[in-house]
XYZ file of N, CA and C in Angstrom:
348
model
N 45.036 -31.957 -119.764
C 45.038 -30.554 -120.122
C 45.603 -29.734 -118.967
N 46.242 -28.653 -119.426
C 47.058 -27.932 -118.072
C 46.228 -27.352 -117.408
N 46.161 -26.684 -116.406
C 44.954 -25.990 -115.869
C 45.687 -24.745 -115.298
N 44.986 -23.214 -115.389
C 45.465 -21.976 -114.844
C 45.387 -21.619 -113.614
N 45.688 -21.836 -112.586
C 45.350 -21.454 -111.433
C 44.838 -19.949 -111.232
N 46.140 -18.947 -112.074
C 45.589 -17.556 -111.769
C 45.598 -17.420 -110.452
N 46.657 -17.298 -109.745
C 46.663 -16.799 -108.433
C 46.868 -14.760 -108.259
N 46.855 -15.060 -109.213
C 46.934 -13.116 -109.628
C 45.573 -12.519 -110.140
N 44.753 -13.631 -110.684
C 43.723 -12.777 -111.465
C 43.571 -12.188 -112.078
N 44.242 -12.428 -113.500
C 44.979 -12.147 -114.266
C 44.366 -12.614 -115.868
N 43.993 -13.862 -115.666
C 43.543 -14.508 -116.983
C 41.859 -14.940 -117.114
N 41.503 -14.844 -118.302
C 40.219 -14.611 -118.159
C 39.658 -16.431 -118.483
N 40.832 -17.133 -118.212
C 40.696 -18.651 -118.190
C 41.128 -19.606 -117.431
N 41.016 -18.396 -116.210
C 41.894 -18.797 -115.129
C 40.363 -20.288 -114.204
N 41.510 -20.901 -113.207
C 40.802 -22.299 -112.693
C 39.828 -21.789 -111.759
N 38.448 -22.871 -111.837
C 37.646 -22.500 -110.580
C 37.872 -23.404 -109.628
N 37.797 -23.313 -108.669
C 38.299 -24.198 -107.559
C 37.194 -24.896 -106.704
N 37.377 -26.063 -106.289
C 36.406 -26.523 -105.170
C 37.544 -26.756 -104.032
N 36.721 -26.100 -102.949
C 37.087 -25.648 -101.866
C 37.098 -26.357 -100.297
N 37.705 -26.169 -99.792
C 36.965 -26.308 -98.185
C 37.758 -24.979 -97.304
N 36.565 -24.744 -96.709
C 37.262 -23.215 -95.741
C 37.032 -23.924 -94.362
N 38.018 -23.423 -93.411
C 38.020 -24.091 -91.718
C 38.019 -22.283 -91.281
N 37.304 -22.109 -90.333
C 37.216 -20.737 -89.676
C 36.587 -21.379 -88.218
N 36.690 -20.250 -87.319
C 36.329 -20.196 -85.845
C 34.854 -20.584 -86.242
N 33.942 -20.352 -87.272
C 32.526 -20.580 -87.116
C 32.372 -21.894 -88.102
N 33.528 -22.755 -88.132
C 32.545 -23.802 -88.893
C 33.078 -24.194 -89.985
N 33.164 -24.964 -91.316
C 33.606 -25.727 -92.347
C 32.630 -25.467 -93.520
N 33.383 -24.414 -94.408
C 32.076 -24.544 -95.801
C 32.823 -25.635 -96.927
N 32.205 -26.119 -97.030
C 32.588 -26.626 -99.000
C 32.030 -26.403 -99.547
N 32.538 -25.848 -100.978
C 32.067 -25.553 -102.237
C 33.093 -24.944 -103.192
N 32.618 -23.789 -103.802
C 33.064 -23.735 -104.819
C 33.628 -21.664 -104.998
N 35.390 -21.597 -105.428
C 35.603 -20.344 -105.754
C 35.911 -20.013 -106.732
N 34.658 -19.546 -107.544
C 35.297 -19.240 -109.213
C 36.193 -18.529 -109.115
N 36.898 -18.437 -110.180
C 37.581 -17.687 -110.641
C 38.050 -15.945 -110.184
N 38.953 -15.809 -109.889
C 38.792 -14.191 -109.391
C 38.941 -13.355 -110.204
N 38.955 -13.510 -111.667
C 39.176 -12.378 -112.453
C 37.015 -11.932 -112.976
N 37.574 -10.767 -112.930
C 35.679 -9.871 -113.120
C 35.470 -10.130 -114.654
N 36.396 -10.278 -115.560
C 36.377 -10.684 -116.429
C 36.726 -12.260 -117.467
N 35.841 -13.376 -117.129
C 36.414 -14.707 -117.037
C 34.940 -15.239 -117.776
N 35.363 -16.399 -118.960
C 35.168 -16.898 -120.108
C 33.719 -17.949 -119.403
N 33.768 -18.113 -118.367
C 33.163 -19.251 -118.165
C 32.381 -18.677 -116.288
N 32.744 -17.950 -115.952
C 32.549 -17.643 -114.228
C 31.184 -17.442 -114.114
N 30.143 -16.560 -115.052
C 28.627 -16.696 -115.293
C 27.650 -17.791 -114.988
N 28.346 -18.489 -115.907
C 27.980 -19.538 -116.413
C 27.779 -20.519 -115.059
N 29.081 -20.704 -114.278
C 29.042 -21.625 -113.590
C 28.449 -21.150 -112.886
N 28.500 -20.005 -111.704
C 27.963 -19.512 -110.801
C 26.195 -19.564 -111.143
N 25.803 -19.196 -112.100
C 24.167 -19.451 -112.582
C 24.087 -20.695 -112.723
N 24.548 -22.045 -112.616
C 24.402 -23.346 -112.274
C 24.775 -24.016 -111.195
N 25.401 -23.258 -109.975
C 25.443 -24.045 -108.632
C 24.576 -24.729 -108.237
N 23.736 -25.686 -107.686
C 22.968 -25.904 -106.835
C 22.465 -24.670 -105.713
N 21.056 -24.383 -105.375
C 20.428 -22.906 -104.803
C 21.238 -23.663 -103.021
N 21.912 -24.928 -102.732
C 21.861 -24.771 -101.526
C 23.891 -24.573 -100.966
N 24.006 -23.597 -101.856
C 25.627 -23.112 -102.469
C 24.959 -21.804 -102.765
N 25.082 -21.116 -101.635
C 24.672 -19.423 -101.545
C 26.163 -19.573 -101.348
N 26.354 -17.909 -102.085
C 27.629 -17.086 -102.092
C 27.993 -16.283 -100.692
N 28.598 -16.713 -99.861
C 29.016 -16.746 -98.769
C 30.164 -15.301 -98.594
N 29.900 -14.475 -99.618
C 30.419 -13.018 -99.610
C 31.348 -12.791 -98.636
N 32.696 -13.284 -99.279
C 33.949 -13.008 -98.185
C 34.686 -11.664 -98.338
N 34.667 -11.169 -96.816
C 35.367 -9.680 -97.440
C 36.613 -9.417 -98.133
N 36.557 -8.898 -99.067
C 37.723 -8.413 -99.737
C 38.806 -6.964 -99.218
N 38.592 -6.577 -98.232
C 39.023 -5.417 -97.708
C 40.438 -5.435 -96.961
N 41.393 -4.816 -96.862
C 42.475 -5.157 -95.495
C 42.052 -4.400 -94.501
N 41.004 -4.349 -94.044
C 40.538 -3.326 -92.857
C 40.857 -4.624 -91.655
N 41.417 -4.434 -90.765
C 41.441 -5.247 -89.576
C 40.074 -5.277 -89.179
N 39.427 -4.112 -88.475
C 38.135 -4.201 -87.700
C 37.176 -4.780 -88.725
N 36.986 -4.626 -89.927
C 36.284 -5.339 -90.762
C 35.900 -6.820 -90.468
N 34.664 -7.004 -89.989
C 34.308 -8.322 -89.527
C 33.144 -9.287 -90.131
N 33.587 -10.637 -90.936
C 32.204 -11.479 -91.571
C 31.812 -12.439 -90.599
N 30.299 -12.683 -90.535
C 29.964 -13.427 -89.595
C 30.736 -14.941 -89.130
N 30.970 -15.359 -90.595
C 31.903 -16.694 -90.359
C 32.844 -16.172 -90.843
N 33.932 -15.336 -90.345
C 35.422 -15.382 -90.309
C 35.766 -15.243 -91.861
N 35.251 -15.174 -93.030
C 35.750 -15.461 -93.911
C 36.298 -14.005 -95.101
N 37.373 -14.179 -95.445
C 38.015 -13.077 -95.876
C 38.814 -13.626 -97.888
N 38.299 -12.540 -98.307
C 38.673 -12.821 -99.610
C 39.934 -12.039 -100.107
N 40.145 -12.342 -101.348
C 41.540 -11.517 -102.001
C 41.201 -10.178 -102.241
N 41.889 -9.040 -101.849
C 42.035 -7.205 -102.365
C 42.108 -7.500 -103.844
N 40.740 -6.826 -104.783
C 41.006 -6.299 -105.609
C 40.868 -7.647 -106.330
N 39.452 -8.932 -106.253
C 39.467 -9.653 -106.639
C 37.773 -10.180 -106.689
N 37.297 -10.323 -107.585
C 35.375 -10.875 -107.368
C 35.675 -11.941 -106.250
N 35.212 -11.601 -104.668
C 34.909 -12.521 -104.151
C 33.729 -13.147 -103.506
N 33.385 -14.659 -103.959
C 32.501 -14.834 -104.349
C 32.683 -16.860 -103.654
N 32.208 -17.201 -102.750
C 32.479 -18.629 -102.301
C 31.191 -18.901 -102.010
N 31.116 -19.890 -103.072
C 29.750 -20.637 -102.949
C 29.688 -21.878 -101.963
N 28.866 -22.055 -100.882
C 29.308 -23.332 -100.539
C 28.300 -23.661 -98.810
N 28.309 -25.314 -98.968
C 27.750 -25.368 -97.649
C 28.415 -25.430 -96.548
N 27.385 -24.985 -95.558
C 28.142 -24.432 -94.252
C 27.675 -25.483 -92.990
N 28.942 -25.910 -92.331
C 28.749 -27.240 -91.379
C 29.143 -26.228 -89.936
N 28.575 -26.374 -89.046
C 28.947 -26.400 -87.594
C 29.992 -27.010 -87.132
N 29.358 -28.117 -86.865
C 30.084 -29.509 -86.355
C 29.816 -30.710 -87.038
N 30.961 -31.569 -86.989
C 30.265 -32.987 -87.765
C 30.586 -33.766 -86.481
N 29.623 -34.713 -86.693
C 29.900 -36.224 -85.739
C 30.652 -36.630 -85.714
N 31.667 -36.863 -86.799
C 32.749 -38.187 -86.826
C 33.585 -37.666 -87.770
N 34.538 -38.120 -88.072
C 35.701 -37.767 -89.361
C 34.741 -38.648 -90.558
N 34.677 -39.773 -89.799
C 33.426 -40.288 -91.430
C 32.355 -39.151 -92.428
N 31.607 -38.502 -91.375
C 30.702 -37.864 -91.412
C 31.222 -36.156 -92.363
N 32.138 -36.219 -91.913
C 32.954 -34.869 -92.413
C 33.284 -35.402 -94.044
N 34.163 -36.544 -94.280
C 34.590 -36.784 -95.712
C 33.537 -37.356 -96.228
N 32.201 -37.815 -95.797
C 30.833 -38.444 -96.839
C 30.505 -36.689 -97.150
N 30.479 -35.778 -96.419
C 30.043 -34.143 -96.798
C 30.618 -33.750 -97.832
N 32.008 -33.835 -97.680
C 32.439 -33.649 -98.856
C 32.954 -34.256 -100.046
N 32.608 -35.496 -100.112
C 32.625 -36.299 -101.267
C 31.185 -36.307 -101.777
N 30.130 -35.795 -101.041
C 28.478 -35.563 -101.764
C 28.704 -34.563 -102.165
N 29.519 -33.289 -101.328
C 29.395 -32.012 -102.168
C 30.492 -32.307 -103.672
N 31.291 -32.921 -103.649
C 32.278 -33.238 -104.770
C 31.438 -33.985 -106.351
N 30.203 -34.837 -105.563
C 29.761 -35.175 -106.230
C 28.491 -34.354 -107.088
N 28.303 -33.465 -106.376
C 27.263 -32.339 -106.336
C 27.637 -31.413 -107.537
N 29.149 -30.770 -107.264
C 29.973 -29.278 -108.031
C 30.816 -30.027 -108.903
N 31.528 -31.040 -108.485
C 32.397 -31.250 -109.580
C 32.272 -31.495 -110.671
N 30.855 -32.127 -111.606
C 30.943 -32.282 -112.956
C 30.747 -30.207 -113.358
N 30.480 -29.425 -112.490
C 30.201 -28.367 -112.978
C 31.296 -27.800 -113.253
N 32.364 -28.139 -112.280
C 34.012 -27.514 -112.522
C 34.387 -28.360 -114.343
N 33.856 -29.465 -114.355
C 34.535 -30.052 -115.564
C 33.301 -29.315 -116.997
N 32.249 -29.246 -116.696
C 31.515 -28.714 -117.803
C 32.521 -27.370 -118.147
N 32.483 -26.465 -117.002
C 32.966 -24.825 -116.972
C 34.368 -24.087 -117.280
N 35.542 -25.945 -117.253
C 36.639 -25.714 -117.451
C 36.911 -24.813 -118.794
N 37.929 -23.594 -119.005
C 38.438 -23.450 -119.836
C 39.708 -24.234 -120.584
């Protein structure tokens, strides 16, 4: 099946994404629904994350001085909304891809339930 990316935010069947963010404070994985405010399925999923996939509220603003504790910055004029766990440091490169193949194993049947 094709899948919408919606890099505009645009379609209300647009793709949710599983993620990884790299910033000065650290490595989240998880999950960025959809950016349209109006989307068929974005409820839904977000009210079924796992509670240890808090929404990590990335700013949406172009303000330079505008500052989030972990570095993280979302799209102007878009629900932003990144669910996901947050790593420091990992031990090993092992240790980094078992994180995120548990979190894969964790979100991903939810991306396939939630698909439009």
């Amino acid at each position: 099946n094709p899948i919408d990316y919606d890099f505009l935010a645009r379609s209300d069947r647009g793709a949710h994404l599983f993620r990884l963010w790299f910033t000065a404070c650290g490595v989240g994985i998880g999950i960025r629904p959809a950016g349209r405010k109006v989307h068929q399925t974005r409820t839904a999923l977000t009210r079924g994350l796992p509670v240890d996939y808090p929404d990590r509220q990335p700013l949406g603003s172009h303000k330079h001085e505008s500052h989030h504790e972990l570095y993280l910055k979302g799209r102007p004029g878009q629900i932003n909304q990144y669910f996901a766990l947050w790593r420091n440091s990992f031990t090993s490169d092992t240790e980094f891809f078992r994180q995120v193949a548990d979190a894969w194993s964790e979100v991903g049947p939810l991306l396939n339930l939630y698909r439009c």
